[in-house]
Short mmCIF file of C-alpha atoms and ligand atoms in Angstrom, two decimals:
data_model
loop_
_atom_site.label_atom_id
_atom_site.label_comp_id
_atom_site.label_asym_id
_atom_site.label_seq_id
_atom_site.Cartn_x
_atom_site.Cartn_y
_atom_site.Cartn_z
CA MET A 6 -5.24 28.54 25.76
CA GLU A 7 -5.58 30.77 22.70
CA ASN A 8 -8.32 33.30 23.26
CA LYS A 9 -10.78 33.30 20.36
CA PHE A 10 -14.20 33.77 21.82
CA THR A 11 -15.79 37.20 22.08
CA MET A 12 -19.10 38.01 23.72
CA TYR A 13 -21.18 41.00 24.74
CA ASN A 14 -20.87 41.64 28.45
CA THR A 15 -23.89 43.43 29.94
CA LEU A 16 -21.67 44.64 32.77
CA THR A 17 -19.26 46.59 30.55
CA ARG A 18 -21.73 47.15 27.66
CA LYS A 19 -19.09 45.97 25.20
CA VAL A 20 -18.23 42.94 23.11
CA GLU A 21 -15.13 41.62 24.83
CA ASN A 22 -12.53 38.91 24.44
CA PHE A 23 -13.52 36.17 26.82
CA ILE A 24 -10.81 35.36 29.36
CA PRO A 25 -11.78 32.90 32.10
CA ASN A 26 -10.39 33.03 35.63
CA GLU A 27 -8.63 29.72 35.16
CA ASP A 28 -6.95 28.91 31.85
CA GLY A 29 -9.05 26.51 29.79
CA LYS A 30 -11.87 26.24 32.34
CA VAL A 31 -15.22 28.01 32.51
CA GLY A 32 -17.61 28.26 35.45
CA MET A 33 -21.04 29.13 34.13
CA TYR A 34 -24.30 29.75 35.98
CA THR A 35 -27.80 29.90 34.57
CA CYS A 36 -30.91 31.16 36.35
CA GLY A 37 -33.22 28.18 36.10
CA PRO A 38 -36.99 28.06 35.70
CA THR A 39 -39.59 28.87 38.33
CA VAL A 40 -41.39 25.54 38.28
CA TYR A 41 -44.99 26.62 38.85
CA HIS A 42 -46.15 26.09 35.28
CA PHE A 43 -44.92 24.87 31.88
CA ALA A 44 -42.12 26.92 30.34
CA HIS A 45 -43.33 29.03 27.41
CA ILE A 46 -41.27 29.09 24.24
CA GLY A 47 -39.99 32.55 25.26
CA ASN A 48 -38.35 31.08 28.38
CA LEU A 49 -36.98 28.34 26.15
CA ARG A 50 -35.45 30.87 23.75
CA SER A 51 -33.19 31.92 26.64
CA TYR A 52 -32.28 28.31 27.41
CA ILE A 53 -31.59 27.50 23.74
CA MET A 54 -29.20 30.44 23.40
CA GLU A 55 -27.48 29.61 26.70
CA ASP A 56 -27.08 26.05 25.43
CA ILE A 57 -25.41 27.44 22.29
CA LEU A 58 -23.11 29.52 24.48
CA GLU A 59 -22.10 26.48 26.53
CA LYS A 60 -21.60 24.27 23.47
CA THR A 61 -19.60 26.97 21.65
CA LEU A 62 -17.26 27.27 24.63
CA ARG A 63 -16.82 23.49 24.63
CA TYR A 64 -16.34 23.47 20.84
CA VAL A 65 -13.50 25.99 21.01
CA GLY A 66 -11.86 23.84 23.66
CA TYR A 67 -12.96 25.01 27.11
CA ASP A 68 -13.80 22.63 29.91
CA VAL A 69 -17.17 24.01 31.07
CA LYS A 70 -18.91 23.43 34.39
CA ARG A 71 -22.46 24.69 34.18
CA VAL A 72 -24.79 25.05 37.15
CA MET A 73 -28.52 25.77 37.11
CA ASN A 74 -30.93 26.34 39.98
CA ILE A 75 -34.54 25.30 40.06
CA THR A 76 -36.68 27.98 41.70
CA ASP A 77 -39.12 26.04 43.85
CA VAL A 78 -39.53 28.62 46.60
CA GLY A 79 -39.47 32.37 47.14
CA HIS A 80 -40.25 33.83 43.69
CA LEU A 81 -43.09 36.31 44.07
CA SER A 82 -45.18 37.37 41.12
CA SER A 83 -43.42 40.73 41.04
CA ASP A 84 -39.63 40.53 41.01
CA ALA A 85 -39.62 43.41 43.54
CA ASP A 86 -40.76 41.23 46.48
CA THR A 87 -44.44 41.97 46.05
CA GLY A 88 -47.40 39.95 44.86
CA GLU A 89 -48.23 36.33 45.37
CA ASP A 90 -45.72 33.47 45.66
CA LYS A 91 -45.63 31.87 42.21
CA MET A 92 -45.27 28.32 43.54
CA LEU A 93 -48.21 28.74 45.86
CA LYS A 94 -50.26 30.14 43.02
CA GLY A 95 -49.45 27.03 40.93
CA ALA A 96 -50.32 24.67 43.80
CA LYS A 97 -53.66 26.41 44.37
CA ARG A 98 -54.47 26.36 40.66
CA GLU A 99 -53.97 22.60 40.49
CA ASN A 100 -55.04 21.64 43.96
CA LYS A 101 -51.68 20.00 44.69
CA THR A 102 -48.84 20.55 47.15
CA VAL A 103 -46.02 22.92 46.26
CA MET A 104 -43.55 20.01 46.08
CA GLU A 105 -45.84 18.04 43.75
CA ILE A 106 -46.09 21.08 41.49
CA ALA A 107 -42.32 21.59 41.63
CA GLN A 108 -41.58 17.97 40.68
CA PHE A 109 -44.12 17.88 37.88
CA TYR A 110 -42.96 21.11 36.22
CA THR A 111 -39.27 20.37 36.72
CA ASP A 112 -39.77 17.12 34.80
CA ALA A 113 -41.84 18.93 32.17
CA PHE A 114 -39.07 21.54 31.77
CA PHE A 115 -36.36 18.92 31.17
CA SER A 116 -38.61 17.02 28.81
CA ASP A 117 -39.01 20.22 26.74
CA CYS A 118 -35.26 20.76 26.90
CA LYS A 119 -34.67 17.25 25.60
CA LYS A 120 -37.00 17.82 22.66
CA LEU A 121 -35.08 21.01 21.87
CA ASN A 122 -31.68 19.29 22.23
CA ILE A 123 -30.77 21.54 25.16
CA LYS A 124 -28.08 19.81 27.20
CA ARG A 125 -28.83 19.31 30.90
CA PRO A 126 -26.39 21.43 32.96
CA ASP A 127 -23.72 19.54 34.90
CA VAL A 128 -25.35 20.55 38.18
CA VAL A 129 -29.09 21.15 38.64
CA GLU A 130 -29.98 22.26 42.14
CA PRO A 131 -33.44 23.00 43.54
CA ALA A 132 -33.45 25.99 45.91
CA THR A 133 -35.15 23.94 48.64
CA ASN A 134 -31.98 21.76 48.83
CA CYS A 135 -29.79 24.66 49.91
CA ILE A 136 -31.56 26.42 52.78
CA CYS A 137 -28.48 26.05 55.04
CA GLU A 138 -26.29 27.79 52.47
CA PHE A 139 -28.75 30.70 52.21
CA ILE A 140 -28.96 31.04 55.99
CA ASN A 141 -25.17 31.09 56.23
CA LEU A 142 -24.93 33.78 53.56
CA ILE A 143 -27.55 35.94 55.27
CA GLU A 144 -25.82 35.56 58.65
CA VAL A 145 -22.57 36.85 57.17
CA LEU A 146 -24.37 39.76 55.51
CA LEU A 147 -25.91 40.68 58.88
CA GLU A 148 -22.52 40.39 60.61
CA LYS A 149 -20.86 42.60 58.01
CA GLY A 150 -23.60 45.21 58.34
CA TYR A 151 -25.03 44.78 54.83
CA ALA A 152 -28.34 43.44 56.09
CA TYR A 153 -30.88 44.41 58.74
CA ILE A 154 -33.94 42.91 60.41
CA SER A 155 -37.16 44.82 60.16
CA GLY A 156 -40.73 43.70 60.73
CA GLU A 157 -39.24 40.22 61.39
CA ASN A 158 -37.93 39.93 57.83
CA VAL A 159 -34.25 40.25 56.86
CA TYR A 160 -33.45 42.89 54.21
CA PHE A 161 -30.36 43.78 52.19
CA ASP A 162 -29.36 47.39 52.75
CA THR A 163 -28.57 48.78 49.29
CA SER A 164 -27.45 52.12 50.73
CA LYS A 165 -24.30 50.36 51.99
CA LEU A 166 -23.06 50.00 48.41
CA ASN A 167 -21.35 52.68 46.35
CA ASP A 168 -22.79 51.38 43.13
CA TYR A 169 -25.90 49.29 43.51
CA TYR A 170 -27.25 49.78 39.95
CA VAL A 171 -24.19 48.15 38.33
CA PHE A 172 -25.79 47.44 34.99
CA SER A 173 -27.12 50.91 34.32
CA SER A 174 -25.78 54.16 32.92
CA GLN A 175 -26.03 57.29 35.04
CA THR A 176 -29.29 58.49 33.46
CA GLU A 177 -30.87 55.06 33.74
CA LYS A 178 -29.97 54.95 37.43
CA GLU A 179 -31.84 58.19 37.99
CA LEU A 180 -34.85 56.85 36.09
CA MET A 181 -34.84 53.57 38.00
CA VAL A 182 -35.30 55.28 41.33
CA GLY A 183 -38.31 56.97 39.78
CA VAL A 184 -39.69 53.70 38.47
CA ARG A 185 -39.52 52.16 41.90
CA ASP A 186 -41.56 55.01 43.34
CA ASP A 187 -44.80 53.41 42.27
CA VAL A 188 -43.96 49.91 43.51
CA ASP A 189 -46.32 48.77 46.25
CA GLU A 190 -44.06 49.85 49.14
CA ASP A 191 -43.00 47.62 51.98
CA THR A 192 -42.77 50.01 54.93
CA ASN A 193 -40.20 47.78 56.67
CA LYS A 194 -37.58 48.76 54.10
CA LYS A 195 -35.08 51.50 54.91
CA ASN A 196 -34.51 52.29 51.24
CA LYS A 197 -36.81 51.76 48.28
CA SER A 198 -34.29 49.52 46.53
CA ASP A 199 -33.68 47.23 49.54
CA PHE A 200 -34.82 43.66 49.03
CA VAL A 201 -35.81 40.68 51.15
CA LEU A 202 -33.23 38.02 52.02
CA TRP A 203 -35.42 36.05 54.40
CA PHE A 204 -39.16 36.27 55.01
CA THR A 205 -40.66 35.32 58.33
CA LYS A 206 -43.56 37.69 58.49
CA SER A 207 -45.03 36.36 55.34
CA LYS A 208 -48.24 37.82 54.09
CA PHE A 209 -49.07 34.30 52.94
CA ASP A 210 -50.40 32.55 56.00
CA ASN A 211 -50.75 29.38 54.01
CA GLN A 212 -47.11 29.36 52.80
CA GLU A 213 -46.39 25.63 52.79
CA LEU A 214 -42.63 25.61 52.74
CA LYS A 215 -41.03 27.06 55.85
CA TRP A 216 -37.75 26.42 57.60
CA ASP A 217 -36.31 27.23 60.96
CA SER A 218 -33.77 30.04 60.92
CA PRO A 219 -32.01 32.34 63.41
CA TRP A 220 -34.73 34.90 62.59
CA GLY A 221 -37.70 32.61 63.04
CA VAL A 222 -39.55 30.16 60.86
CA GLY A 223 -39.69 31.40 57.28
CA TYR A 224 -38.33 31.07 53.77
CA PRO A 225 -35.64 32.66 51.58
CA GLY A 226 -36.12 35.47 49.09
CA TRP A 227 -35.68 34.62 45.41
CA HIS A 228 -32.40 36.47 44.74
CA ILE A 229 -30.40 34.83 47.54
CA GLU A 230 -30.90 31.38 46.03
CA CYS A 231 -28.82 32.08 42.93
CA SER A 232 -25.96 33.54 44.98
CA GLY A 233 -26.07 30.59 47.40
CA ILE A 234 -26.27 27.88 44.74
CA SER A 235 -23.64 29.35 42.43
CA ILE A 236 -21.12 29.94 45.24
CA LYS A 237 -21.78 26.41 46.56
CA HIS A 238 -20.95 24.79 43.23
CA LEU A 239 -18.64 27.23 41.44
CA GLY A 240 -16.77 28.81 44.31
CA GLU A 241 -15.99 32.47 44.92
CA TYR A 242 -15.17 33.39 41.33
CA MET A 243 -17.46 32.80 38.40
CA ASP A 244 -16.86 33.39 34.72
CA ILE A 245 -20.29 33.71 33.10
CA HIS A 246 -23.75 34.26 34.51
CA CYS A 247 -26.74 33.93 32.18
CA GLY A 248 -30.42 34.78 32.04
CA GLY A 249 -33.09 36.59 30.06
CA VAL A 250 -32.96 40.42 29.90
CA ASP A 251 -35.77 40.70 32.46
CA ASN A 252 -33.34 39.21 34.99
CA ILE A 253 -30.94 42.17 34.73
CA PHE A 254 -32.97 44.21 37.17
CA PRO A 255 -33.68 43.57 39.96
CA HIS A 256 -32.63 39.89 40.09
CA HIS A 257 -29.05 40.02 38.80
CA THR A 258 -28.44 43.45 40.30
CA ASN A 259 -29.43 42.04 43.69
CA GLU A 260 -27.39 38.87 43.18
CA ILE A 261 -24.26 40.98 42.60
CA ALA A 262 -25.00 43.22 45.58
CA GLN A 263 -25.34 40.37 48.05
CA SER A 264 -22.65 38.06 46.58
CA GLU A 265 -19.96 40.74 46.47
CA ALA A 266 -20.90 42.07 49.91
CA TYR A 267 -20.61 38.50 51.23
CA LEU A 268 -17.38 37.62 49.41
CA GLY A 269 -15.66 40.99 49.71
CA HIS A 270 -14.48 40.95 46.09
CA LYS A 271 -15.70 40.93 42.49
CA TRP A 272 -17.73 37.83 41.82
CA CYS A 273 -18.63 37.27 38.17
CA ASN A 274 -16.83 38.76 35.16
CA TYR A 275 -19.22 38.24 32.24
CA TRP A 276 -23.00 38.67 32.15
CA PHE A 277 -24.88 37.13 29.22
CA HIS A 278 -28.50 38.16 28.62
CA VAL A 279 -30.90 36.87 26.01
CA HIS A 280 -33.51 39.26 24.65
CA HIS A 281 -37.15 38.36 24.74
CA LEU A 282 -39.32 36.43 22.42
CA ASN A 283 -42.46 38.49 21.96
CA ASP A 284 -45.83 37.74 20.49
CA LYS A 285 -47.74 40.24 18.39
CA SER A 286 -49.18 41.89 21.47
CA GLY A 287 -45.78 42.25 23.15
CA LYS A 288 -44.10 40.30 25.96
CA MET A 289 -44.96 36.64 26.05
CA SER A 290 -46.90 35.54 29.09
CA LYS A 291 -48.26 32.36 30.66
CA SER A 292 -51.56 33.94 31.53
CA LYS A 293 -52.64 36.01 28.53
CA GLY A 294 -53.11 35.12 24.87
CA GLU A 295 -52.12 31.73 23.46
CA PHE A 296 -49.87 29.92 25.98
CA LEU A 297 -47.12 28.91 23.60
CA THR A 298 -45.43 25.72 24.73
CA VAL A 299 -43.34 23.08 22.99
CA SER A 300 -46.27 20.65 23.22
CA LEU A 301 -48.55 23.16 21.49
CA LEU A 302 -46.03 23.50 18.64
CA GLU A 303 -45.91 19.71 18.35
CA GLU A 304 -49.72 19.54 18.26
CA LYS A 305 -49.62 22.03 15.41
CA GLY A 306 -47.23 19.77 13.50
CA TYR A 307 -43.87 21.44 14.16
CA ASN A 308 -40.81 19.44 15.09
CA PRO A 309 -39.43 21.23 18.20
CA LEU A 310 -36.08 21.51 16.39
CA VAL A 311 -37.77 23.81 13.86
CA TYR A 312 -38.32 26.19 16.78
CA ARG A 313 -34.65 25.82 17.75
CA MET A 314 -33.68 26.77 14.19
CA PHE A 315 -36.18 29.68 14.30
CA CYS A 316 -34.27 31.00 17.35
CA LEU A 317 -30.83 30.42 15.83
CA GLN A 318 -31.69 32.43 12.76
CA SER A 319 -31.74 35.65 14.73
CA HIS A 320 -29.24 37.18 17.11
CA TYR A 321 -29.78 36.60 20.83
CA ARG A 322 -29.33 40.32 21.52
CA LYS A 323 -32.34 41.32 19.44
CA PRO A 324 -35.96 40.94 20.46
CA LEU A 325 -37.62 38.28 18.34
CA GLU A 326 -41.25 38.20 17.32
CA PHE A 327 -42.90 34.81 17.12
CA SER A 328 -45.13 34.13 14.13
CA TYR A 329 -46.49 30.98 12.55
CA ASP A 330 -45.70 32.38 9.07
CA VAL A 331 -42.02 32.58 9.90
CA MET A 332 -42.20 29.16 11.58
CA ASP A 333 -43.62 27.74 8.35
CA ASN A 334 -40.74 29.19 6.33
CA VAL A 335 -38.20 27.82 8.78
CA LYS A 336 -39.97 24.45 8.73
CA SER A 337 -39.68 24.14 4.98
CA ALA A 338 -36.02 25.31 4.97
CA TYR A 339 -35.26 22.85 7.78
CA GLU A 340 -36.88 19.91 6.00
CA LYS A 341 -35.07 20.71 2.74
CA LEU A 342 -31.74 20.86 4.52
CA ILE A 343 -32.34 17.57 6.35
CA LYS A 344 -33.24 15.96 3.02
CA LYS A 345 -30.07 17.28 1.36
CA ILE A 346 -27.97 15.98 4.24
CA ALA A 347 -29.62 12.57 4.02
CA GLU A 348 -28.80 12.45 0.29
CA LEU A 349 -25.06 12.87 0.83
CA LYS A 350 -23.00 9.81 0.00
CA ASN A 351 -20.92 8.27 2.70
CA ASP A 352 -17.90 7.39 0.61
CA GLY A 353 -14.53 8.82 -0.35
CA GLU A 354 -11.94 10.47 1.83
CA VAL A 355 -12.37 13.55 4.01
CA ASP A 356 -10.67 16.54 2.39
CA LYS A 357 -8.80 17.77 5.47
CA ASP A 358 -8.02 21.27 4.14
CA ALA A 359 -11.62 21.91 3.14
CA PHE A 360 -12.80 20.54 6.49
CA GLU A 361 -10.53 22.91 8.44
CA GLN A 362 -11.45 25.87 6.23
CA TYR A 363 -15.20 25.49 6.81
CA LYS A 364 -14.75 24.68 10.47
CA GLU A 365 -12.75 27.88 10.83
CA LYS A 366 -15.54 29.93 9.20
CA PHE A 367 -18.13 28.30 11.42
CA MET A 368 -16.13 29.00 14.58
CA GLU A 369 -15.48 32.56 13.46
CA ALA A 370 -19.24 33.18 13.26
CA LEU A 371 -19.93 31.74 16.70
CA CYS A 372 -16.91 33.37 18.31
CA ASN A 373 -18.24 36.71 17.08
CA ASP A 374 -20.70 37.10 19.98
CA LEU A 375 -22.61 33.96 18.94
CA ASN A 376 -23.62 34.93 15.44
CA THR A 377 -25.75 31.83 14.95
CA SER A 378 -27.41 32.99 11.74
CA SER A 379 -23.96 33.39 10.11
CA ALA A 380 -23.04 29.93 11.41
CA ILE A 381 -26.11 28.52 9.62
CA THR A 382 -25.11 30.40 6.45
CA VAL A 383 -21.77 28.56 6.61
CA ILE A 384 -23.76 25.29 6.41
CA TYR A 385 -25.63 26.47 3.31
CA ASP A 386 -22.41 27.67 1.64
CA MET A 387 -20.68 24.41 2.46
CA MET A 388 -23.58 22.29 1.16
CA LYS A 389 -23.57 24.26 -2.12
CA SER A 390 -19.79 24.00 -2.55
CA ASP A 391 -18.08 21.33 -4.62
CA ILE A 392 -16.26 19.63 -1.74
CA ASN A 393 -16.95 15.91 -1.62
CA ASP A 394 -19.89 14.37 0.22
CA LYS A 395 -17.80 12.61 2.85
CA THR A 396 -16.27 15.95 3.90
CA LYS A 397 -19.73 17.53 3.96
CA LEU A 398 -21.04 14.76 6.20
CA GLU A 399 -18.14 15.13 8.63
CA LEU A 400 -18.59 18.92 8.73
CA ILE A 401 -22.32 18.55 9.38
CA LYS A 402 -21.62 16.23 12.29
CA SER A 403 -19.05 18.61 13.69
CA PHE A 404 -21.29 21.72 13.39
CA ASP A 405 -24.18 19.89 14.97
CA GLU A 406 -22.16 19.49 18.18
CA VAL A 407 -23.03 23.16 18.74
CA LEU A 408 -26.20 23.74 16.73
CA SER A 409 -27.88 20.48 17.83
CA LEU A 410 -30.49 20.66 15.08
CA GLY A 411 -30.69 16.93 14.43
CA PHE A 412 -28.34 17.24 11.43
CA ALA A 413 -25.87 14.73 12.85
CA ALA A 414 -28.64 12.14 13.14
CA ALA A 415 -29.59 12.77 9.49
CA ALA A 416 -25.93 12.41 8.52
CA ASP A 417 -25.57 9.24 10.58
CA SER A 418 -28.56 7.68 8.88
CA LYS A 419 -26.23 7.53 5.88
CA LYS A 420 -23.98 5.08 7.70
CA ASP A 421 -22.63 2.34 5.49
CA GLU A 422 -25.36 -0.33 5.57
CA ASN A 423 -22.78 -2.92 4.63
CA ALA A 424 -20.33 -2.06 7.39
CA ASP A 425 -20.50 -5.56 8.87
CA VAL A 426 -19.88 -7.38 5.56
CA ASP A 427 -16.44 -8.99 5.71
CA ASP A 428 -13.65 -7.20 3.87
CA GLU A 429 -12.96 -9.96 1.37
CA LEU A 430 -16.57 -10.08 0.14
CA LYS A 431 -16.72 -6.29 0.07
CA GLU A 432 -13.60 -6.10 -2.10
CA TYR A 433 -14.99 -8.75 -4.42
CA VAL A 434 -18.32 -6.88 -4.79
CA LEU A 435 -16.65 -3.53 -5.44
CA ALA A 436 -14.35 -5.11 -8.04
CA LYS A 437 -17.37 -6.73 -9.77
CA ILE A 438 -19.23 -3.42 -9.77
CA GLU A 439 -16.23 -1.76 -11.43
CA GLU A 440 -16.03 -4.59 -13.96
CA ARG A 441 -19.73 -4.19 -14.75
CA LYS A 442 -19.35 -0.44 -15.13
CA GLU A 443 -16.59 -1.03 -17.66
CA ALA A 444 -18.71 -3.62 -19.52
CA LYS A 445 -21.60 -1.17 -19.77
CA LYS A 446 -19.25 1.51 -21.04
CA GLN A 447 -18.18 -0.95 -23.78
CA LYS A 448 -21.89 -1.60 -24.42
CA ASP A 449 -21.34 -5.25 -23.47
CA PHE A 450 -24.73 -5.58 -21.79
CA ALA A 451 -24.65 -9.37 -21.80
CA LYS A 452 -21.53 -9.28 -19.65
CA ALA A 453 -23.07 -6.61 -17.35
CA ASP A 454 -26.13 -8.85 -16.83
CA ALA A 455 -23.94 -11.87 -16.19
CA ILE A 456 -22.06 -9.96 -13.46
CA ARG A 457 -25.35 -8.95 -11.86
CA ALA A 458 -26.45 -12.62 -11.88
CA GLU A 459 -23.12 -13.76 -10.48
CA LEU A 460 -23.44 -11.31 -7.59
CA LEU A 461 -27.01 -12.40 -6.91
CA GLU A 462 -25.82 -15.97 -6.66
CA LYS A 463 -23.47 -14.79 -3.88
CA GLY A 464 -26.45 -13.11 -2.17
CA ILE A 465 -25.72 -9.55 -3.31
CA ILE A 466 -28.27 -7.26 -4.94
CA ILE A 467 -27.11 -4.29 -6.97
CA GLU A 468 -29.15 -1.29 -7.93
CA ASP A 469 -28.41 1.51 -10.43
CA THR A 470 -29.35 4.88 -8.91
CA ARG A 471 -28.79 8.52 -9.81
CA GLU A 472 -26.02 8.64 -7.26
CA GLY A 473 -24.30 5.56 -8.72
CA VAL A 474 -24.44 1.83 -8.10
CA LYS A 475 -25.69 0.78 -4.66
CA TRP A 476 -25.43 -2.74 -3.24
CA LYS A 477 -26.75 -4.68 -0.30
CA ARG A 478 -27.24 -8.23 0.84
CA ALA A 479 -30.36 -9.93 -0.47
P1 AMP B 506 -38.80 32.09 34.94
O1 AMP B 506 -39.23 30.66 34.85
O2 AMP B 506 -39.92 33.07 34.91
O3 AMP B 506 -37.89 32.32 36.16
O4 AMP B 506 -37.93 32.42 33.65
C1 AMP B 506 -37.01 31.53 33.12
C2 AMP B 506 -36.06 32.25 32.14
O5 AMP B 506 -36.78 32.71 30.99
C3 AMP B 506 -35.37 33.47 32.74
O6 AMP B 506 -34.01 33.45 32.34
C4 AMP B 506 -36.10 34.64 32.08
O7 AMP B 506 -35.27 35.76 31.99
C5 AMP B 506 -36.42 34.06 30.72
N1 AMP B 506 -37.56 34.68 30.02
C6 AMP B 506 -38.76 35.05 30.53
N2 AMP B 506 -39.58 35.52 29.56
C7 AMP B 506 -38.89 35.44 28.39
C8 AMP B 506 -39.19 35.76 27.02
N3 AMP B 506 -40.36 36.23 26.65
N4 AMP B 506 -38.22 35.55 26.09
C9 AMP B 506 -37.01 35.05 26.46
N5 AMP B 506 -36.68 34.72 27.72
C10 AMP B 506 -37.60 34.91 28.69
ZN1 ZN B 507 -31.02 33.71 39.31
#
């Protein structure tokens, strides 16, 4: 397959031509939500941009298999294995069981995704479904000498790797060791950067979810779940792994360490990271400031797709600051565009050359490391151009396969209302309309009125509008 798509790869720190392992096919993995609370719109920025990535790959012709985990166990409030278990925290907060919390917030997450036109991945797998896979992975890591048991927990030994900090430059690596100095230290660890694969000696006596394992009753660490689930569904080689930038370290760094130690070869070629949505005070959070959710935006009168457009207007590799002022501007631009689309006439022939030309421009923008704001500019340019309405409508529908901004629905609302009128009657009506147009041109208004009356007798109403004569059945 011709290689058109380019993307920034966090691993190589370059924009690269995308070449999948298998021609025409893409295996893609996304770190899913920790389902202890509603997703905030920052989390959803990551999922919107990952949705655009998946749909762009499909649009340029790849067959994509996308897998997402649901974190329903093992994610502690600090990514460095310290703090409280997030799921337990959610269950306590709401006086429910962990599984009730997990089910409720998984449903809430997919309901938000639906409102934002984010496609559900082909495979969605809760971590609690795959305990056997995690145990198997950890056993192999122990056998190969990459893991050790200490204080009844199982740890990954990062000193066994030549290059543990794969995403960082040399100076950053030095700094990172320093940063970890002030992490609340677990004295069972041999090295500061080691991380937990399996907890048995949990500091949470009331941990609800526990499973039997060769190392005693316990539960998996957070990082191992993404390695286990992705290898289960995508095999030993993966093309693209996605997440927000906060996942780069330690989560994705640890995923690579344990997956490659387990597999004995390189695992994933491209790493895609979405920068954060911030509020005025900095990083968005579920506990401080206004908890910005899709439902809150709806309560304030915003169509969730306005938020999708807000995200698409800036590049995924730049931090984005949320503000209601900008949302208001996007809202008015969005509504104007929808109105213009709904005003297009659904008649005439598609101009194939013009269609291909604009489609090419649109793809060029997206294939340039997902330049979504340029892709939206192509829509504006196309709408302003003098190509015919039918071509515009078809282009809108095509572009919306990727952008998913509800434009296709607006275009579809312009479907021919008289599609089910039989061809003979349709031909007769169109001929009469032409005849009437001619009569009016000749200023023969009596004849024009007679034609109108004749049509009415056949059950057809005609109406003179700015866009021309419209007709429908009475
Ligand atoms: P979590 O539910 O905390 O596991 O996070 C779900 C996803 O949201 C992960 O891919 C995070 O990297 C991402 N994420 C977290 N905070 C933000 C933010 N403020 N902006 C964009 N993405 C975020
Ligand atoms: Zn993950």
